[in-house]
Short mmCIF file of C-alpha atoms and ligand atoms in Angstrom, two decimals:
data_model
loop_
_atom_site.label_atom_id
_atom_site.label_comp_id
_atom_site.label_asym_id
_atom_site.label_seq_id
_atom_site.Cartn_x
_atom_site.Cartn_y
_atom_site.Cartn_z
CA UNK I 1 110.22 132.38 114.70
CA UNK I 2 110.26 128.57 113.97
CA UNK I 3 107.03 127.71 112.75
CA UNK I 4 103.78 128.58 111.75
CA UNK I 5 100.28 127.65 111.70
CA UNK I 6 97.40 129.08 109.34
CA UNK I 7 93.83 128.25 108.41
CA UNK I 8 92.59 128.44 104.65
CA UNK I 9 88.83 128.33 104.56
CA UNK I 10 86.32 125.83 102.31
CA UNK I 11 84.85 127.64 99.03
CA UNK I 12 82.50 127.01 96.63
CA UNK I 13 83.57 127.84 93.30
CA UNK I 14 81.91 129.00 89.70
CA UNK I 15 78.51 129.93 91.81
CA UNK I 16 76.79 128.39 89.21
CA UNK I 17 77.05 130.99 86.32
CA UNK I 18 80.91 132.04 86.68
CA UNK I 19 82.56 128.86 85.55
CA UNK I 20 86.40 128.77 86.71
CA UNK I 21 85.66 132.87 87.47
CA UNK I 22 83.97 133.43 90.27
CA UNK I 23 83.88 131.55 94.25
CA UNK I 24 83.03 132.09 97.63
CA UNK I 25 84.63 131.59 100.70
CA UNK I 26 82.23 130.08 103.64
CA UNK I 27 82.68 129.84 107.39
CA UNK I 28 81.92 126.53 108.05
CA UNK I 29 84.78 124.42 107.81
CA UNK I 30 88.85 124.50 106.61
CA UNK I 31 91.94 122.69 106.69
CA UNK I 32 95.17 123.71 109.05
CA UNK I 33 98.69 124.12 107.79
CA UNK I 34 101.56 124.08 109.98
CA UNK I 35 104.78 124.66 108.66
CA UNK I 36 107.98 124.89 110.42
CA UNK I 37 111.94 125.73 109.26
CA UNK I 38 114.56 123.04 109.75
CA UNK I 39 118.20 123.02 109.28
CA UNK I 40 118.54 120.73 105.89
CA UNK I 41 117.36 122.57 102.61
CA UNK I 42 114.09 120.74 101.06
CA UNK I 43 110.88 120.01 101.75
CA UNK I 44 109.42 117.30 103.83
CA UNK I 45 105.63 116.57 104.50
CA UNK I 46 105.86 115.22 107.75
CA UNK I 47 102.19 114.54 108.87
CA UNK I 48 98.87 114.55 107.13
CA UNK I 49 95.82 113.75 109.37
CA UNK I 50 92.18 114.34 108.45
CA UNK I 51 92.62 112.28 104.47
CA UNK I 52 92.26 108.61 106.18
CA UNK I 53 95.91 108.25 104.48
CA UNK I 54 95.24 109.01 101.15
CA UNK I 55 96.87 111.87 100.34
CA UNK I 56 100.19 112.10 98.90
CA UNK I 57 103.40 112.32 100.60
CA UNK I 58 106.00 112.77 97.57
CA UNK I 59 106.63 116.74 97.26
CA UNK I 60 106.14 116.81 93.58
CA UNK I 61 102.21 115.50 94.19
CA UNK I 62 101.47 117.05 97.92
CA UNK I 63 99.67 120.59 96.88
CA UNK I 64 100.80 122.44 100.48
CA UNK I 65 104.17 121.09 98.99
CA UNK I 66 104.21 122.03 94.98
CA UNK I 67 102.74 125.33 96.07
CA UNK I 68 105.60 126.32 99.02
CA UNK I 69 108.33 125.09 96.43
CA UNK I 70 106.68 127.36 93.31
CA UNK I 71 107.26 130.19 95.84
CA UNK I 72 110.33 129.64 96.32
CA UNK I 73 111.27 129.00 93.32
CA UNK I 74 109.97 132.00 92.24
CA UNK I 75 112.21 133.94 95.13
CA UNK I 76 115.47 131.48 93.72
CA UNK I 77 115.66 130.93 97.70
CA UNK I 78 116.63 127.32 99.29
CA UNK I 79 115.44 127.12 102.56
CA UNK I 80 114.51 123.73 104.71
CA UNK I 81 110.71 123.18 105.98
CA UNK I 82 108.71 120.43 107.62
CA UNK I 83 105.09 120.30 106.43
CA UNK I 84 102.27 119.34 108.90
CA UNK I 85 98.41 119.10 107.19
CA UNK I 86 95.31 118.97 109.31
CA UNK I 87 92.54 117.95 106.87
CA UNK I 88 89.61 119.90 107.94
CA UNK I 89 87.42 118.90 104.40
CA UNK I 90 86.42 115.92 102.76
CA UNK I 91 88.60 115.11 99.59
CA UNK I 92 86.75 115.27 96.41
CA UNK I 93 83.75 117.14 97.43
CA UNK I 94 83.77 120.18 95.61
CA UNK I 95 84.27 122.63 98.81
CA UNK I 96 87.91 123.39 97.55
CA UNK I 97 89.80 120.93 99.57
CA UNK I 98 92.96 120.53 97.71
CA UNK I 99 92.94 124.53 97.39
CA UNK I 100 92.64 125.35 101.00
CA UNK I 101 95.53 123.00 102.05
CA UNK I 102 97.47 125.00 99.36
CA UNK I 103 96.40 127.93 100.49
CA UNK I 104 97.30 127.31 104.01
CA UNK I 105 100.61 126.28 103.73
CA UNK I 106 101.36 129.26 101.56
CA UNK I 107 99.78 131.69 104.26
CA UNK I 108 102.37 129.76 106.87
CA UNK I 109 105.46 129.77 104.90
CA UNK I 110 104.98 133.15 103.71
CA UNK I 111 105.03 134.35 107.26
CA UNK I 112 107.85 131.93 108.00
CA UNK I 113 109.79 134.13 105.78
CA UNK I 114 109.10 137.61 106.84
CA UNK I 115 106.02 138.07 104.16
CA UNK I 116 107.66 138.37 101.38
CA UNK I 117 104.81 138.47 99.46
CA UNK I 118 101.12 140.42 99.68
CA UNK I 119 98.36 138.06 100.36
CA UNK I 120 97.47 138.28 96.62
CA UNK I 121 100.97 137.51 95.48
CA UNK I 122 100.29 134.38 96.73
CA UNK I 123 97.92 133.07 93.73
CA UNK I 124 100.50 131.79 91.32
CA UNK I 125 101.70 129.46 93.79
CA UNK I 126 98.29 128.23 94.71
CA UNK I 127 97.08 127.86 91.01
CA UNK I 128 100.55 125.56 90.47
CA UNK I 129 99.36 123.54 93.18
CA UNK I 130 95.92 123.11 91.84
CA UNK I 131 97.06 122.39 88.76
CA UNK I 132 98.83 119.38 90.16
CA UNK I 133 96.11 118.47 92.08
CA UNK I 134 93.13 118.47 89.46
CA UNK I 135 95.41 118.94 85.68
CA UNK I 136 93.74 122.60 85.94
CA UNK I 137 95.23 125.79 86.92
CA UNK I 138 91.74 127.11 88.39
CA UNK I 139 91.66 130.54 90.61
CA UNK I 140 88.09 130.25 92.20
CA UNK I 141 88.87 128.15 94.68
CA UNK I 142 92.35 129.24 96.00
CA UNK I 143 91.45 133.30 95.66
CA UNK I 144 88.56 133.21 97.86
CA UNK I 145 90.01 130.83 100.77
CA UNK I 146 93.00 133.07 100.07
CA UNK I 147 91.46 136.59 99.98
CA UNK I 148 87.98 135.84 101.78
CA UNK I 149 84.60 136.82 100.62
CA UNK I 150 83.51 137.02 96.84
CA UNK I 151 86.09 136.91 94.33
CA UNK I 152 85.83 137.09 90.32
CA UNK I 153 88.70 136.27 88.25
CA UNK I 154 88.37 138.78 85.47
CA UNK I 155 91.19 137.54 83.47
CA UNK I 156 93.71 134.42 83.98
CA UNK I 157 96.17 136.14 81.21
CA UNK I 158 97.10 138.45 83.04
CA UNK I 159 95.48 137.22 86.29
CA UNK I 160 93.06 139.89 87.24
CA UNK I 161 90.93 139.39 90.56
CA UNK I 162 88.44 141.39 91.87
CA UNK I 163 86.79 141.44 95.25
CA UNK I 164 83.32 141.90 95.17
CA UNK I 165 80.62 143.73 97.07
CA UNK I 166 78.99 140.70 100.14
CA UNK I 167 75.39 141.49 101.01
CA UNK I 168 74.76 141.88 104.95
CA UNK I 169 72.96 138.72 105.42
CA UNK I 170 73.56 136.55 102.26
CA UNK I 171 73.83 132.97 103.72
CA UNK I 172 74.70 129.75 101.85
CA UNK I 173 73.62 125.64 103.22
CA UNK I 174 76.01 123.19 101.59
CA UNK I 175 74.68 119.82 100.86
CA UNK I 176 77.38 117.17 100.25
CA UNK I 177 75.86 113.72 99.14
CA UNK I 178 78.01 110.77 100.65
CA UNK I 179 80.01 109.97 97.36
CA UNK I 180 82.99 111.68 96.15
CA UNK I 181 83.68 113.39 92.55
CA UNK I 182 87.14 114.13 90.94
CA UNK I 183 87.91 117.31 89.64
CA UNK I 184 89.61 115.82 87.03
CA UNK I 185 86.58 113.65 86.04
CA UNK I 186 84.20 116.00 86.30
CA UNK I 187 85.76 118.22 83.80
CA UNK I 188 86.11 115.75 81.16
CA UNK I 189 81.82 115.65 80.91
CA UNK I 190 82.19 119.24 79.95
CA UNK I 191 82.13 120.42 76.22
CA UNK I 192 84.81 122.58 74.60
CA UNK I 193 83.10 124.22 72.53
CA UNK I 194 80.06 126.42 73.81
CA UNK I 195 77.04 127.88 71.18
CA UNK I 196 77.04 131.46 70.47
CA UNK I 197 73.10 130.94 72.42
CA UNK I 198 74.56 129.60 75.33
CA UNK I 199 77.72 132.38 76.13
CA UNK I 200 74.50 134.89 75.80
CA UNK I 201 72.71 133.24 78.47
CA UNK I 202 75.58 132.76 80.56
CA UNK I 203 77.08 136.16 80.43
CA UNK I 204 73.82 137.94 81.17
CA UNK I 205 73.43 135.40 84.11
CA UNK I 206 76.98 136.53 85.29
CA UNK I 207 76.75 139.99 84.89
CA UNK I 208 72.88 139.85 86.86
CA UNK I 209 75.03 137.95 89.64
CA UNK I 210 77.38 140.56 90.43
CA UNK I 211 74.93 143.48 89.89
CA UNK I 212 73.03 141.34 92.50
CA UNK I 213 75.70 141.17 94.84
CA UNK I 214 76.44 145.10 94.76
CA UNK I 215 72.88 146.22 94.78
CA UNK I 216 72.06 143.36 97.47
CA UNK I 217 68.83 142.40 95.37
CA UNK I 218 68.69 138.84 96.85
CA UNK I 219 65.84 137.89 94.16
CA UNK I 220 68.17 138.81 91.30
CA UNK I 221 71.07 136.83 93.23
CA UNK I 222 68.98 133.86 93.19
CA UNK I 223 67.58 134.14 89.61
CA UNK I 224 70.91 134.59 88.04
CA UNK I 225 72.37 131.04 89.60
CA UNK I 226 71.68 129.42 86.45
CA UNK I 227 74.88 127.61 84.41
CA UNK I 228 74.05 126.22 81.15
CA UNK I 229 77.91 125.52 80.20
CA UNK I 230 79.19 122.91 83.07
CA UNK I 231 75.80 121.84 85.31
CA UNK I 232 73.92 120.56 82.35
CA UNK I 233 76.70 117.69 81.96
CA UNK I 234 77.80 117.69 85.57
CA UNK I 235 74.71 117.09 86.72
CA UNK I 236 74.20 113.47 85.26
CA UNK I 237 76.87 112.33 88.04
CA UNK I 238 75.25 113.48 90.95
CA UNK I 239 71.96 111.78 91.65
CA UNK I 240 68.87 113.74 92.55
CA UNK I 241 70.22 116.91 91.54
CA UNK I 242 67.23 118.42 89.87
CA UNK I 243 65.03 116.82 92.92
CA UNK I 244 67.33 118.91 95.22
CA UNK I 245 67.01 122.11 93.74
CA UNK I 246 63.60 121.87 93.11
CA UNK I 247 62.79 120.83 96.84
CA UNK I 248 65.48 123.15 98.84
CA UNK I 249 63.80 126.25 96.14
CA UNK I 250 60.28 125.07 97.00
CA UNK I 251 61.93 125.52 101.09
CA UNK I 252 63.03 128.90 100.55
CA UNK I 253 66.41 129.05 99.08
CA UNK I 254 67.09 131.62 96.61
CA UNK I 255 68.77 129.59 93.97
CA UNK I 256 70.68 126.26 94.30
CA UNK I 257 73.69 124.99 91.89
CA UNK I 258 76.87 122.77 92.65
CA UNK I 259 79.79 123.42 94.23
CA UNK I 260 82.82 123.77 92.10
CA UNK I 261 83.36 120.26 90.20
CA UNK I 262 80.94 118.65 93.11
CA UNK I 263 79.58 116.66 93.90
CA UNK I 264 78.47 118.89 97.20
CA UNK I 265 75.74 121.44 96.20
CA UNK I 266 75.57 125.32 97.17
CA UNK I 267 71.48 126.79 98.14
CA UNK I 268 72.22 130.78 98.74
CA UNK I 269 69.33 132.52 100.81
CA UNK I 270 68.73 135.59 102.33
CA UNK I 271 69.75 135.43 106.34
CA UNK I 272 69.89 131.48 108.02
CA UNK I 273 66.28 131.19 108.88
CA UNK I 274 65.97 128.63 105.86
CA UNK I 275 68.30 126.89 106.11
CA UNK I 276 66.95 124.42 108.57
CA UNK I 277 64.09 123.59 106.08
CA UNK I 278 66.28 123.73 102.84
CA UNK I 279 68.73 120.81 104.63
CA UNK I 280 65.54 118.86 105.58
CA UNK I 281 64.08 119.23 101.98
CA UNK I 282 67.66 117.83 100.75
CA UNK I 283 67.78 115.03 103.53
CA UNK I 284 64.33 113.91 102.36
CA UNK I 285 65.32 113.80 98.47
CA UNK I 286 68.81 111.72 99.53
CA UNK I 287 66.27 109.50 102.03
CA UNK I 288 64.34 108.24 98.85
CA UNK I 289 66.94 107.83 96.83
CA UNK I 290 69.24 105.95 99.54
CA UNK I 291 72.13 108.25 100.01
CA UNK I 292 73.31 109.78 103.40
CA UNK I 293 73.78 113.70 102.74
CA UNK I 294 75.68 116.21 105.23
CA UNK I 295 74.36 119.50 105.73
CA UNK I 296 76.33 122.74 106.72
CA UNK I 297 75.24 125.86 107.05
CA UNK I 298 77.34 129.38 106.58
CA UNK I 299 77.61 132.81 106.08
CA UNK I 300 80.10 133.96 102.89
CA UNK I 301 83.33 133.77 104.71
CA UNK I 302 85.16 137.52 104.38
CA UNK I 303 88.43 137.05 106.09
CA UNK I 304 90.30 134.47 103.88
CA UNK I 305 93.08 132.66 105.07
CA UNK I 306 94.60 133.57 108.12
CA UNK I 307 97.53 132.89 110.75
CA UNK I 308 96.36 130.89 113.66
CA UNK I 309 99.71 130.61 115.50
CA UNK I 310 103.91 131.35 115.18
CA UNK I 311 106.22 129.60 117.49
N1 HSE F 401 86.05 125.81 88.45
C1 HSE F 401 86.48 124.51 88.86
C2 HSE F 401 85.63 123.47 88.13
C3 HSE F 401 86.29 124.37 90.35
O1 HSE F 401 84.43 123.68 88.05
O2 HSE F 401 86.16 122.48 87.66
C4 HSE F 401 86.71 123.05 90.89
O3 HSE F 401 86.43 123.01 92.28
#
């Protein structure tokens, strides 16, 4: 074998209530890894397409890169690879772009070398990446595209993640607003310090979340997206937030909260039958405020990240 191609799917991450602990994988969309041996040692990112050139080429910046070279540092190994990125997502949107390149160029290379790691041994390498890509070494993005389906990241110290229970029919419309959002910037709006009235709130909403998801009580899914730690303050850079999630609730949607760091937003609702009126509630709110919005619509995602193809 000579080279490898994988898939890593788009996720949204926190789900409102579960900052930097809990994410979703979705269907809908991903970005393509190929990566293939070569005789010199070192790495080389050979092509990007999909990023209309703006993604790094250095190795020490390029997260399919930094996240092949943590594993092998991690195995002491030298070994030679070309890297070859198919964009599938729009950068800075908040559907886990930077993660599911990682992702899928960790999924290649791993097979490359005979799997020498589990799918889940793969994290630390992905969180190295992200940490190069956005300053912060978040999990809810690459363990979902990695692992599929819902994930919680119980603890980072050790890292702990947990697959959790997907509802038959739980579907999820993603509405990404035609601007773009850094990770990096839109963690600096958020506080360090959260009130003793607040980490109530928030843990009950978490905990109603994932009893939610196991008992498949779609109305307690929906009333538990609610974040008062990061959407509060993350919500003054996206424009007709509140509008949105009023309208695309008022169409049917159980709940509605953004997408990791944004500035795309997540509506979850029980089976796809809504989503048609929840994208043309959001179209309408983007409309009067002058601001093209695409629309995607998906079911959670429960494979992961996945090889499409060894040569
Ligand atoms: N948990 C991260 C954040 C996700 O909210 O910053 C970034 O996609």
């Amino acid at each position: 074998m000579k080279a490898v191609r994988a898939f890593a799917p788009a996720t949204v991450a926190n789900v409102s209530c579960g900052f930097d602990i809990l994410g979703f994988a979705i269907d809908a969309m991903g970005d393509e890894v190929e990566v293939r041996l070569k005789d010199e040692t070192g790495l080389v990112v050979v092509s990007i397409e999909g990023d209309q050139g703006r993604l790094p080429y250095e190795v020490e910046k390029n997260t399919c890169a930094v996240a092949i070279q943590a594993m092998l540092d991690e195995m002491d190994r030298q070994v030679g690879m070309e890297i070859y990125l198919r964009k599938g997502l729009p950068l800075g949107s908040g559907m886990g772009s930077s993660a599911a390149s990682a992702v899928a160029a960790l999924v290649a290379a791993n097979r490359l070398l005979g799997e020498p790691f589990e799918k889940k041994g793969l994290l630390p390498f992905a969180m190295a990446a992200e940490k190069v890509a956005c300053g912060a070494g978040h999990a809810d993005n690459v363990a979902p595209s990695l692992l599929g389906g819902f994930v919680l990241i119980r603890d980072y110290h050790p890292l702990d993640v947990i697959k959790l229970h997907v509802p038959e029919g739980l579907h999820c419309t993603l509405l990404h607003p035609h601007f773009e959002l850094k990770t990096s910037d839109s963690r600096s709006v958020l506080r360090d310090n959260v009130s003793l009235k607040h980490s109530t709130i928030q843990s009950g909403n978490v905990a109603g979340l994932i009893a939610g998801l196991f008992q498949e009580d779609f109305e307690l899914i929906g009333r538990s997206l609610r974040d008062v730690i990061a959407e509060p303050y993350r919500a003054t850079l996206i424009p007709g937030f509140y509008e949105t999630k009023e309208a695309v609730k008022g169409a049917g949607a159980l709940g509605m909260g953004i997408s990791g760091s944004g500035p795309t937003m997540f509506a979850l609702s029980k089976g796809s039958e809504t989503s048609p009126a929840i994208i043309r509630a959001a179209e309408q709110v983007y409309e009067s405020i002058g601001l093209g919005v695409d629309a995607y619509h998906s079911a959670v995602n429960i494979r992961g990240a996945y090889v499409i193809e060894e040569k």
